[in-house]
Coordinates of C-alpha atoms and ligand atoms in Angstrom, one line a residue:
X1 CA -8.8 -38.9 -60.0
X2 CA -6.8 -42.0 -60.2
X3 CA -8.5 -45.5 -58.6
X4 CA -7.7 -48.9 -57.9
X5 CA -8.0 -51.7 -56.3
X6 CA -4.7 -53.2 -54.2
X7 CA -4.4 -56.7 -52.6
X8 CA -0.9 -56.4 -52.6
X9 CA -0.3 -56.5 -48.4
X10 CA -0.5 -53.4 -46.9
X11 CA 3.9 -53.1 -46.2
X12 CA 4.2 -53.6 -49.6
X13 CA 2.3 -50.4 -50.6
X14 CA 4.5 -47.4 -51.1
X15 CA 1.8 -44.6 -50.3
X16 CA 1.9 -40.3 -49.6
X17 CA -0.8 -41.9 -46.9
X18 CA -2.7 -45.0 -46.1
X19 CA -6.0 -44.7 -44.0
X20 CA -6.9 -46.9 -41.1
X21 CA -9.6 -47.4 -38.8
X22 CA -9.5 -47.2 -35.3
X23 CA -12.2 -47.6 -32.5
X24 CA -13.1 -47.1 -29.3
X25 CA -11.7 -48.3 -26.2
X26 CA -8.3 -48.7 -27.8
X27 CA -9.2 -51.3 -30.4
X28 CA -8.0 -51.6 -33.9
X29 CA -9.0 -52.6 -37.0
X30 CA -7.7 -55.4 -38.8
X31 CA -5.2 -52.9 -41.3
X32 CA -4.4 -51.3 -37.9
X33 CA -3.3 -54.3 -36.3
X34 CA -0.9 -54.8 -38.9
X35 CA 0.7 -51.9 -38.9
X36 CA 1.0 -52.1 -35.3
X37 CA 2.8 -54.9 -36.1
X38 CA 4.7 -53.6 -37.9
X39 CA 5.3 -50.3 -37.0
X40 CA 6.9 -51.3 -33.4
X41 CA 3.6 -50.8 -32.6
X42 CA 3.0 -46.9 -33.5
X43 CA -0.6 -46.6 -33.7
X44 CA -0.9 -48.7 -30.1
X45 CA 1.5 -46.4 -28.5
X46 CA -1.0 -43.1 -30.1
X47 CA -4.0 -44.8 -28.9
X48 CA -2.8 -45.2 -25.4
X49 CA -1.3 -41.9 -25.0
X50 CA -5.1 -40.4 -25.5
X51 CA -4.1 -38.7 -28.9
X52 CA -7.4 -40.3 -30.2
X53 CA -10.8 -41.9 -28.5
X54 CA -11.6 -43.1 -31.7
X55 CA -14.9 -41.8 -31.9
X56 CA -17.0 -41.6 -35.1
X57 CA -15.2 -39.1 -37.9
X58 CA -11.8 -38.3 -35.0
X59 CA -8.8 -38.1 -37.0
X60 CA -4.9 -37.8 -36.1
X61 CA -2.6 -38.0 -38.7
X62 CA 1.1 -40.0 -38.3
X63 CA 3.4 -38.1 -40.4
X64 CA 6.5 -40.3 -39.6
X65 CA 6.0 -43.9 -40.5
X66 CA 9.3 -46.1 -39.3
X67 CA 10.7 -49.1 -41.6
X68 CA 8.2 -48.4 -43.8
X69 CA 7.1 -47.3 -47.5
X70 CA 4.1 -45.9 -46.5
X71 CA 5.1 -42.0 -45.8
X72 CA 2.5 -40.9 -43.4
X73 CA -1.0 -42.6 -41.5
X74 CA -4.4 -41.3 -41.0
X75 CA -5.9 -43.0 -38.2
X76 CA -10.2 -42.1 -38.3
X77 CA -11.8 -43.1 -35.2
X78 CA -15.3 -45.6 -35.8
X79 CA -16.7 -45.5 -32.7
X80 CA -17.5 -48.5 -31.2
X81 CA -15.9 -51.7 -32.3
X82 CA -19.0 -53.4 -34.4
X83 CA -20.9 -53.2 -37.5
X84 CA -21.9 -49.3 -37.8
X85 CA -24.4 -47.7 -39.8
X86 CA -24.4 -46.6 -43.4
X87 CA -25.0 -42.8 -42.0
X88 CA -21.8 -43.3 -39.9
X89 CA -19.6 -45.2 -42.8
X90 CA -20.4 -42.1 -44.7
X91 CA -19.5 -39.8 -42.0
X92 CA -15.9 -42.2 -41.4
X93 CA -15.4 -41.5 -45.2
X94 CA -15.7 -37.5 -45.3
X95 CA -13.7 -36.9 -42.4
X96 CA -10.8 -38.9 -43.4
X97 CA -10.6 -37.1 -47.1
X98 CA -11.6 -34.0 -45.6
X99 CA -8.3 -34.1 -43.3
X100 CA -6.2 -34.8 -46.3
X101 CA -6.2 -31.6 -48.0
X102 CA -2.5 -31.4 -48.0
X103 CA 0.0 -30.3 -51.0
X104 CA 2.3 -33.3 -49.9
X105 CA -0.8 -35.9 -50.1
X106 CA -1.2 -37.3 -53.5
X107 CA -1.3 -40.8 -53.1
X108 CA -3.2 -42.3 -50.9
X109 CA -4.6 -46.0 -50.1
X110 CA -7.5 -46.4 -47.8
X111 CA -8.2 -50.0 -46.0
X112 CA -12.1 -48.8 -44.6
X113 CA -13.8 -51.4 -47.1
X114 CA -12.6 -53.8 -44.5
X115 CA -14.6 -52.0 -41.7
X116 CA -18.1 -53.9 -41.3
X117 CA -21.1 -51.8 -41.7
X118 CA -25.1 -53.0 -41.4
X119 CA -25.6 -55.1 -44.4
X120 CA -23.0 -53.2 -46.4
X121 CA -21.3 -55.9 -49.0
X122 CA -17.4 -55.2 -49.8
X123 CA -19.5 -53.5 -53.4
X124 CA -21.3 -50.8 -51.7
X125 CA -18.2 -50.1 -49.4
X126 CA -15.8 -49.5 -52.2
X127 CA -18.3 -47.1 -54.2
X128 CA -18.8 -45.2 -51.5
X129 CA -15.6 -44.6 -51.0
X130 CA -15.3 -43.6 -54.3
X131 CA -18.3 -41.7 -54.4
X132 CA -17.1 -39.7 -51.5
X133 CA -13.5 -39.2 -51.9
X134 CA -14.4 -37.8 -55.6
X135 CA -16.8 -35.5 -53.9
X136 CA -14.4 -33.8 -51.6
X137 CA -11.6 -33.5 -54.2
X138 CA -13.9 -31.0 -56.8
X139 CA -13.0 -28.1 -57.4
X140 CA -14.5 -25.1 -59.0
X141 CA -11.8 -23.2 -61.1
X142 CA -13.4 -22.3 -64.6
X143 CA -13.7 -18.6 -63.5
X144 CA -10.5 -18.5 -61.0
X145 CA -7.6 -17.3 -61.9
X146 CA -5.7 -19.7 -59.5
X147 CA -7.1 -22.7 -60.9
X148 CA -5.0 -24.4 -58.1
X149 CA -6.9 -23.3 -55.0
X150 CA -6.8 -26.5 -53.1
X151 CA -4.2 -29.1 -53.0
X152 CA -5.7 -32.6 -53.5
X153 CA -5.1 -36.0 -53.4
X154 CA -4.4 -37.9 -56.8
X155 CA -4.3 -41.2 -56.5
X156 CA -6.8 -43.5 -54.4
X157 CA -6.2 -47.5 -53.5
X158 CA -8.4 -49.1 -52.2
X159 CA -7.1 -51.9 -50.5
X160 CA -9.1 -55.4 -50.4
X161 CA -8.2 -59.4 -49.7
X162 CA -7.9 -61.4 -53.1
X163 CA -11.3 -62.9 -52.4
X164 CA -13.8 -59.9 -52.3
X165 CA -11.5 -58.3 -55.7
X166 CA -13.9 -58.7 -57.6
X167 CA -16.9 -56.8 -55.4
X168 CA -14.7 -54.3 -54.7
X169 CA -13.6 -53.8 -58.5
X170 CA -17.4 -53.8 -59.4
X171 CA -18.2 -51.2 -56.9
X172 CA -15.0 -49.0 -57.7
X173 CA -16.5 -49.0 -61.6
X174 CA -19.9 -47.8 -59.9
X175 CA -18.8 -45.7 -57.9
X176 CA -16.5 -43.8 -60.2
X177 CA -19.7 -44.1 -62.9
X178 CA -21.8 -41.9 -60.3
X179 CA -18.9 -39.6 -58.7
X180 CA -18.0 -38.7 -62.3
X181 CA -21.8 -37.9 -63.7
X182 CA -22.0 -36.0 -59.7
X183 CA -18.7 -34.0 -60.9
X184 CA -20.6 -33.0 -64.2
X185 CA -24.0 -32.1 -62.7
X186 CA -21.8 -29.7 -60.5
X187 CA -19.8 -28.1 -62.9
X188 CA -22.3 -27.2 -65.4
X189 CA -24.7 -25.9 -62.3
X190 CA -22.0 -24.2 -60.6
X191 CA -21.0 -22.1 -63.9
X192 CA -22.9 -18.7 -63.7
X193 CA -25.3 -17.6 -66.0
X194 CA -24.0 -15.5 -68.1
X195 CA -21.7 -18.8 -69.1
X196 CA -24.3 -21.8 -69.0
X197 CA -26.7 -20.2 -71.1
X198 CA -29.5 -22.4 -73.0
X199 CA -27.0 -22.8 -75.8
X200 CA -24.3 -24.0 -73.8
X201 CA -26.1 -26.5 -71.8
X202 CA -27.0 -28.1 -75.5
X203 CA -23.4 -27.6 -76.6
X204 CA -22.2 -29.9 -73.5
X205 CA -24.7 -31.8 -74.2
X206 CA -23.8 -32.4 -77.9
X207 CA -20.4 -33.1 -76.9
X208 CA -21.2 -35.5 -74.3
X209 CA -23.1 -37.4 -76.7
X210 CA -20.3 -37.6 -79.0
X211 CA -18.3 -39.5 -76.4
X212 CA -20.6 -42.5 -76.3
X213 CA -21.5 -44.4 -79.5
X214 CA -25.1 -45.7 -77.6
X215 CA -25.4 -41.7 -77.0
X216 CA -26.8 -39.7 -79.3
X217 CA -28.2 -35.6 -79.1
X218 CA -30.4 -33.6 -80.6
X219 CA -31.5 -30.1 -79.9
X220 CA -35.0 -28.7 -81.0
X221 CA -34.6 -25.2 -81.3
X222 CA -37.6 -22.5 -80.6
X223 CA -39.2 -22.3 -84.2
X224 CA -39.4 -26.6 -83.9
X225 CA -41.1 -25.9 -80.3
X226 CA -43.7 -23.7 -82.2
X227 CA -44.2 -26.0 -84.6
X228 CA -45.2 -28.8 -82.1
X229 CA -47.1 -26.2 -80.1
X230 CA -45.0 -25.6 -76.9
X231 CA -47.1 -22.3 -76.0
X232 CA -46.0 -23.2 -72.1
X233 CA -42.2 -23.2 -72.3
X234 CA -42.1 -20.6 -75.3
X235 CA -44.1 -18.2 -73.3
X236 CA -41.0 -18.5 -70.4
X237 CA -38.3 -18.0 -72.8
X238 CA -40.2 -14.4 -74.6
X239 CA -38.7 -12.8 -72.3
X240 CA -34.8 -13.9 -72.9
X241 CA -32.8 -12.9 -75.2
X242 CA -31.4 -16.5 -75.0
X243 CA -33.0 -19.0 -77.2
X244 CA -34.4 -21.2 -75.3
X245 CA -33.1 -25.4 -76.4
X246 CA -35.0 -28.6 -75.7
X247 CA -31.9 -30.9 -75.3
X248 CA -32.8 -34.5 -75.9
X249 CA -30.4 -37.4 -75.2
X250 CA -31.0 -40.7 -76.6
X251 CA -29.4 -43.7 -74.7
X252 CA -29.9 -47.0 -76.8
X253 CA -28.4 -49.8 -74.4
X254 CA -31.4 -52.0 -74.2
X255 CA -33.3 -54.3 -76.4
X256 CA -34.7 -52.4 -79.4
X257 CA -38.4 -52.6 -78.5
X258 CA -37.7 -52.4 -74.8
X259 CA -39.7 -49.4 -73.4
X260 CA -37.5 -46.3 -72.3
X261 CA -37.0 -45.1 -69.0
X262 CA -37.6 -40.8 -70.0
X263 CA -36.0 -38.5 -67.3
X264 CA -36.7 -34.5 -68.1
X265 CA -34.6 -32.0 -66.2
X266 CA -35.5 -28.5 -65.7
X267 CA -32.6 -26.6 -67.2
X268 CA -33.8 -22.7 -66.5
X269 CA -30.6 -21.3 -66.6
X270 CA -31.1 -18.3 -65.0
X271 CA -34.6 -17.3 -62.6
X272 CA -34.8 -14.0 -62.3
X273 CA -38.9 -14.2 -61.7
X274 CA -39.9 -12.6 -65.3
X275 CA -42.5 -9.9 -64.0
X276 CA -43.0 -11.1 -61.1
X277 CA -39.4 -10.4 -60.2
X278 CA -37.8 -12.0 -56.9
X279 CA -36.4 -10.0 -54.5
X280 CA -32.6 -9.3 -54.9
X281 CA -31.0 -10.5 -51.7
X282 CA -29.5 -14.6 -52.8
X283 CA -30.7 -14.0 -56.6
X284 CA -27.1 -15.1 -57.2
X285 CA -28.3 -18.9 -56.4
X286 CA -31.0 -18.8 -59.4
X287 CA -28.1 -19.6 -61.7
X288 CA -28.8 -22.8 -59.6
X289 CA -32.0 -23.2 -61.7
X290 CA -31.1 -25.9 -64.1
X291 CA -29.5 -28.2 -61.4
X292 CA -32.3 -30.9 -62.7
X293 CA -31.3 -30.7 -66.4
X294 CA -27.4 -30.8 -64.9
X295 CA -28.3 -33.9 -63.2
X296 CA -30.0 -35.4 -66.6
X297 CA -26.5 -35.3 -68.1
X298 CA -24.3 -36.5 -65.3
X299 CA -26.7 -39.7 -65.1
X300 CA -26.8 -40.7 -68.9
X301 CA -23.1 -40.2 -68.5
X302 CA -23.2 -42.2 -65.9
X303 CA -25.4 -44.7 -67.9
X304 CA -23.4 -44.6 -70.9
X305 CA -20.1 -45.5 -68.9
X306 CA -21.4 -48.0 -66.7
X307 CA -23.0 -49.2 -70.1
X308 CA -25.9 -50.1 -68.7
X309 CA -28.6 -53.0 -70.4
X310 CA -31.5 -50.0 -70.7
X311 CA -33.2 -47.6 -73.4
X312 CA -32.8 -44.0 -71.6
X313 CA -34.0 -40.3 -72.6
X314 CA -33.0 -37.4 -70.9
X315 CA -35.0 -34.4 -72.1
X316 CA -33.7 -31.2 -71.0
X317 CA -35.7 -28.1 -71.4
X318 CA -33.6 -25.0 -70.7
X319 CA -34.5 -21.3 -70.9
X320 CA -33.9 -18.4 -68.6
X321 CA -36.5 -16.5 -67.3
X322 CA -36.3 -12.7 -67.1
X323 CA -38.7 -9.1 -66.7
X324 CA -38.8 -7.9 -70.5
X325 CA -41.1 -5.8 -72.3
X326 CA -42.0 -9.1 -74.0
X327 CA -42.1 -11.4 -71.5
X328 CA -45.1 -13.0 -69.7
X329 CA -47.8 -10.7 -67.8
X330 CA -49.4 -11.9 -64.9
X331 CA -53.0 -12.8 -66.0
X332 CA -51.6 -14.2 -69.3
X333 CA -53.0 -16.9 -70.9
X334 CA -51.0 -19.2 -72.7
X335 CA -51.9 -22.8 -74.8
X336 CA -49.7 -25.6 -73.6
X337 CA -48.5 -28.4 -76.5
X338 CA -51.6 -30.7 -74.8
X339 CA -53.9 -27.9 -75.7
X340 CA -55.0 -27.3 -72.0
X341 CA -54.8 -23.6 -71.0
X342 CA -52.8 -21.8 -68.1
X343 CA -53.6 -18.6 -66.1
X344 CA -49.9 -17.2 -65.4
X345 CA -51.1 -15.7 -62.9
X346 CA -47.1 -15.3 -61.2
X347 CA -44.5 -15.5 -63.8
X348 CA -42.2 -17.4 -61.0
X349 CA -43.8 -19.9 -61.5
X350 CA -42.1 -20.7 -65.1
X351 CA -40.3 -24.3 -64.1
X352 CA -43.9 -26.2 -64.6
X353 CA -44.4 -24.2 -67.4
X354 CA -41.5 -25.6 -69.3
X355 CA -41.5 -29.0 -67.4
X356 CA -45.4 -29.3 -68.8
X357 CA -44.6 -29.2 -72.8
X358 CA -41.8 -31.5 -72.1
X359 CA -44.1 -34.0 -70.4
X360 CA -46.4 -33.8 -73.4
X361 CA -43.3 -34.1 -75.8
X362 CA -42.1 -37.3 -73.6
X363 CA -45.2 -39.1 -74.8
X364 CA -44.1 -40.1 -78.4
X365 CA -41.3 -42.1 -76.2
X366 CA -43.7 -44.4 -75.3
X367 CA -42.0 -44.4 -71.7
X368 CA -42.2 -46.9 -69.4
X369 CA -41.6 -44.4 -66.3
X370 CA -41.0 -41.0 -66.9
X371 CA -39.0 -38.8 -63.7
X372 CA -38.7 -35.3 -63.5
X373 CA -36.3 -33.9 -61.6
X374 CA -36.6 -30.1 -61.0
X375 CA -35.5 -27.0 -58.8
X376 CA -39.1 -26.0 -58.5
X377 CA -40.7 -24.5 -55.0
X378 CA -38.9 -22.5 -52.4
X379 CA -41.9 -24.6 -51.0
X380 CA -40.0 -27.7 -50.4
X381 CA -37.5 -26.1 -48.7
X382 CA -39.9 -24.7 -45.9
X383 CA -41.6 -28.4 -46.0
X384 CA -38.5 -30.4 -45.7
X385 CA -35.6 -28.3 -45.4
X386 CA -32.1 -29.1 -47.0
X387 CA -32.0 -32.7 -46.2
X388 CA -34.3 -34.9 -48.4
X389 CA -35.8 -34.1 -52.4
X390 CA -39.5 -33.9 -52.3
X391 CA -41.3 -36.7 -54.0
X392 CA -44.6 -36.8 -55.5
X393 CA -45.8 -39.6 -58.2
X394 CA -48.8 -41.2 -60.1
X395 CA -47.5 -44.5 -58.9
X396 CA -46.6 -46.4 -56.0
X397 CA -44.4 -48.8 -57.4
X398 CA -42.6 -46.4 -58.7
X399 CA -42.1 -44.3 -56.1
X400 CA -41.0 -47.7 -53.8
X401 CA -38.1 -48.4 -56.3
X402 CA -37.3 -44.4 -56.2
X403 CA -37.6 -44.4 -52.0
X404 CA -35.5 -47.8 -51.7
X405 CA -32.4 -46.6 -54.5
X406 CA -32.1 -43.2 -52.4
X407 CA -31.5 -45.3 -49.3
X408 CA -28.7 -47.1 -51.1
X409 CA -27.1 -44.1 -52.4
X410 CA -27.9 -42.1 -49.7
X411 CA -29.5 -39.7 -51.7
X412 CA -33.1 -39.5 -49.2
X413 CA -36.2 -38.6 -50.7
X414 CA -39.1 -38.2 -48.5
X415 CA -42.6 -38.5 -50.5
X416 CA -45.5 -35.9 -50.1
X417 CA -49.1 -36.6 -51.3
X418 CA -50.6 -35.7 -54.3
X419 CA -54.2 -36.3 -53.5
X420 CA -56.9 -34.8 -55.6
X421 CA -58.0 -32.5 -53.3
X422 CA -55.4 -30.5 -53.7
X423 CA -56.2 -30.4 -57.6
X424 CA -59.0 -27.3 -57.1
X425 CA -56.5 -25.0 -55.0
X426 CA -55.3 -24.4 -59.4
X427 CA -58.5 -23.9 -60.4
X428 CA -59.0 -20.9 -62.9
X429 CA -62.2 -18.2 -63.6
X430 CA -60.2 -17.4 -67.0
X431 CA -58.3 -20.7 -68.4
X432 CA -58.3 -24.4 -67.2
X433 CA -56.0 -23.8 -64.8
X434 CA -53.8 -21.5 -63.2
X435 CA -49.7 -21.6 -62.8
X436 CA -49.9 -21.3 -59.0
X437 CA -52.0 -22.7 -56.1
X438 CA -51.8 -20.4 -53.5
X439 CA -49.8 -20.0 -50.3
X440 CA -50.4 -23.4 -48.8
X441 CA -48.9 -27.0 -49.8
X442 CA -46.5 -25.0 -52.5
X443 CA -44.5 -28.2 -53.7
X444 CA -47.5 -30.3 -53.9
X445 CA -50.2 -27.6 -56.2
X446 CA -46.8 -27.1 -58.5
X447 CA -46.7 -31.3 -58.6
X448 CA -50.6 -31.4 -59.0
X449 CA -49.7 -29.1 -62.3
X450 CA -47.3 -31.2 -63.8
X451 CA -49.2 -34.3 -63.3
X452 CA -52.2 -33.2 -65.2
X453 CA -49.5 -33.7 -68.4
X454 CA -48.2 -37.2 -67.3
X455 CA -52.2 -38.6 -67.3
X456 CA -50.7 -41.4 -70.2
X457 CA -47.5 -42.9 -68.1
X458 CA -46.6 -43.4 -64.5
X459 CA -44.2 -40.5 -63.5
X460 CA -42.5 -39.3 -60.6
X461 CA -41.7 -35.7 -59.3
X462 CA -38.0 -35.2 -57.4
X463 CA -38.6 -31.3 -55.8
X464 CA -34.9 -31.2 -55.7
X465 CA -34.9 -27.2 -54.7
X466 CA -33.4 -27.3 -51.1
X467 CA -31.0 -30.3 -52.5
X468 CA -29.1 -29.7 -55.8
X469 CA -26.9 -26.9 -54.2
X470 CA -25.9 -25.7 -51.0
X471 CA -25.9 -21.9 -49.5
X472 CA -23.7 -19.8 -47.1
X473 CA -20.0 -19.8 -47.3
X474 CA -19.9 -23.6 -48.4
X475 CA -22.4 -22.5 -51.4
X476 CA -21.9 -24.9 -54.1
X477 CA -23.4 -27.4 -56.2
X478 CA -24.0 -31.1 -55.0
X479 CA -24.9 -33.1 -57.8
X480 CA -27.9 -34.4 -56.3
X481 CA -29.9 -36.8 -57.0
X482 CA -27.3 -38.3 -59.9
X483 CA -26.6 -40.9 -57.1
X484 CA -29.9 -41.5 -56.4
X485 CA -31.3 -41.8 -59.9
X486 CA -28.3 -43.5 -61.2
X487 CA -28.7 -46.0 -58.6
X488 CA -32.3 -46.7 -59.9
X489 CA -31.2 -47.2 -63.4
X490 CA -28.6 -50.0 -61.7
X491 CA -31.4 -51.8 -59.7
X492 CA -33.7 -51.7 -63.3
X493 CA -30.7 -53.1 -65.0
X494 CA -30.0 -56.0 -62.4
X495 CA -33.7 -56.7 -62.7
X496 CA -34.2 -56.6 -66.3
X497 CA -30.9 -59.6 -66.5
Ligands
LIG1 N1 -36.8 -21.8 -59.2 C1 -37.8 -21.4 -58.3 C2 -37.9 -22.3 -57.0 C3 -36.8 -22.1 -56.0 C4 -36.9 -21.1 -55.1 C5 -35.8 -23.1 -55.8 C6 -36.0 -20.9 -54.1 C7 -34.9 -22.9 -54.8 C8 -35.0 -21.9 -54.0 C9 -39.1 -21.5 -59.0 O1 -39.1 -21.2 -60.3 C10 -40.0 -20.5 -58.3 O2 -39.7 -19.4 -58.4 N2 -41.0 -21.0 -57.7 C11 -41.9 -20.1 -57.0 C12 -43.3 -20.6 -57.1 C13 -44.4 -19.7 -56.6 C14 -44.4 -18.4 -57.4 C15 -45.7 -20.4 -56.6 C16 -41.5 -20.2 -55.5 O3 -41.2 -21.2 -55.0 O4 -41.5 -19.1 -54.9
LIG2 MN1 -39.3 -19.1 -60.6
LIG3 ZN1 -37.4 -21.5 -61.3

């Protein structure tokens, strides 16, 4: 996808289709008025005639446009005529691409950074639409044979006055930043299994690093996780016949001494259960397993592009996990990399166990925050459904700057406790702790777990499993939270300057 910004006025525009805002009550937007003007007043005439209330997300499309270059109009209803909410600007924004899925329509300008929204700056306006119109025009087609299922648009102006150029520019560059490192994070999750294994996810991995020279990539490999006494993740990958890679991405763009910020991604590229096997009805979706290690790569892509002022690591464990004759029992007991022991007592519950030796691993980073980021209890999905990622933390403050980026990108998180009580429901007879907690407060016993390895830094927890992908006949990656998380990484690097 093509962007850029146009102050050129809007008759001067030759476009496939330009989008305008209308509202209620037969009001216009300023672009609308003038085209009316222009147009021998078209859209008034559509207004009047009742072809559109101009409610929130309505849209009519003009297809003949006289005396003028532009071929075609999409008129989006707003609602009422005065500042709306983000929620509602978002909504604008999907149903105008959404209705342009059209073979003809491959240029297009759209004037809605104009439209005023609740403390919404020209910036934020022009990345969503970026961020949005990006969204709708992926497409899967690696394993199609008709790699053209979809027509879609090309080419996307977005139209601004000379003095907010330079906002809209910035937010373009931000916005195509996160829809690009989005677009990623779905592709690679979207691939099946049998494609994205372990070594493929490093292989992308590697060759994303050589497209950055801040970037750089290296893959320890299972005998290296022996040697630094990963018994936790190598236990999950005995029963693959995968090797299982611990992807790490180095992102120097801060001050040499300046503390990194470590993200680690859960890349289990296919979750079958192990012995503990899930039942077969959706199993499909468990290719969706590494949707956390996806969305480590999409945002240091995102990082690397936007070049951003900071020191990140993205650490990627990625495995499968599958029944084997060699593969984890339940009752095993295995010695993770900090030394502490773990009762497998359900071999479903592999995420934490290769999440834990990562966290160990992330300490020689010295990290100023480490995130996880992880597909990891059907849990969260019962808790909080498909709207929100789970969060859990050691710290407040950290959690504060995670709660206030999602608002911005409109990537929610909604944070659960992680109070010690809950510590005991993992208590052990056999080992110093068991893999699971029980039936009750799933998402917060697996968080408990991971935060007895991230004692020595302040860490978060994004339960990202009702999130990162999307069932039923839309089914499809999402590229969540690569918004949200890159958006942090922007508010560290405005602070840090
Ligand atoms: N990858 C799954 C979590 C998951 C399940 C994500 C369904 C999205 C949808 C994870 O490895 C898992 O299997 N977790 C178990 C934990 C349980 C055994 C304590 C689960 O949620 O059932
Ligand atoms: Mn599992
Ligand atoms: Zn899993």
């Amino acid at each position: 996808m093509d962007y850029s910004i146009e102050t050129a006025p809007l008759e001067k525009l030759p476009c496939d289709c330009l989008i305008v805002g209308v509202y209620q009550d037969l009001q216009l937007s300023p672009s609308a008025t003038l085209l009316n003007n222009s147009t021998q007043a078209l859209i008034g005439k559509v207004l009047s005639r009742g072809d559109i209330s101009g409610k929130n997300g309505e849209t009519v499309l003009l297809n003949t446009i006289p005396d003028s270059v532009i071929e075609r109009i999409l008129l989006v209803g707003m609602g009422e005529n005065k500042p709306m909410t983000a929620k509602d600007y978002i909504k604008v924004l999907s149903a105008a691409i959404n209705s342009l899925k059209k073979p003809q329509i491959k240029s297009v300008h759209c004037t809605l950074a104009e439209i005023n929204v609740d403390a919404c700056d020209w910036q934020w306006k022009s990345q969503k639409i970026v961020e949005i119109f990006s969204d709708a025009a992926y497409q899967y087609t690696h394993t199609k044979s008709d790699k053209d299922t979809e027509s879609k648009v090309e080419k996307i102006g977005i139209t601004a006055p000379e003095h907010a150029q330079a906002q809209a520019l910035a937010g373009m560059e931000q916005g195509r930043a996160i829809a690009e490192g989005v677009s990623l994070a779905k592709w690679l999750a979207d691939l099946p299994g049998n494609i994205c294994t372990p070594a493929y996810l490093a292989a992308q991995a590697l060759e994303l690093g050589g497209k950055f020279a801040k970037l750089s990539v290296s893959i320890l490999e299972e005998a290296d996780m022996a040697a630094l006494g990963m018994g936790a993740l190598l236990s999950v990958t005995r029963g693959s016949r995968q090797p299982a890679k611990l992807i790490t991405l180095d992102y120097q763009g801060g001050e040499k001494n300046s503390k990194p910020i470590v993200l680690v991604g859960k890349g289990l590229t296919f979750d079958a259960g192990g012995i503990s096997l899930k039942p077969g009805l959706g199993m499909d979706e468990m290719k969706y397993d590494m949707c956390g290690g996806a969305a480590v790569l999409g945002t240091l892509q995102a990082a690397a592009q936007m070049n951003l002022p900071l020191n990140i690591i993205g650490l990627v464990p990625a495995s499968e996990n599958l029944p084997d004759g060699d593969a984890n029992k339940p009752g095993d007991i295995v010695t993770s990399m900090s030394g502490k022991t773990i009762e497998v007592l359900n071999t479903d519950a592999e995420g934490r166990l290769i999440l834990c030796d990562t966290l160990t691993y992330a300490e020689r980073y010295h990290p100023d925050v480490v995130i996880d980021l992880a597909t990891l209890t059907g849990a969260c999905l019962v808790a909080l459904g498909r709207i929100p990622s789970g969060l859990l933390g050691n710290d407040d403050e950290l959690c504060e700057e995670l709660l206030a980026a999602s608002e911005t990108a409109n990537d929610s998180l909604w944070r659960l406790p992680l109070w010690e009580e809950y510590q005991e429901l993992l208590k052990s007879n056999f080992a110093d702790m068991a893999n699971i907690g029980g039936k009750d407060a799933g998402t917060i016993t697996a968080a408990c777990f991971l935060s007895r390895f991230a004692e020595s830094f302040r860490w978060a927890h994004l339960d990202i499993a009702g999130t990162a992908w999307r069932s039923g006949p839309t089914k499809g990656a999402t590229g969540r939270p690569v918004p949200l998380l890159t958006q942090y990484l922007i508010n560290r690097a405005a602070f840090q300057a």
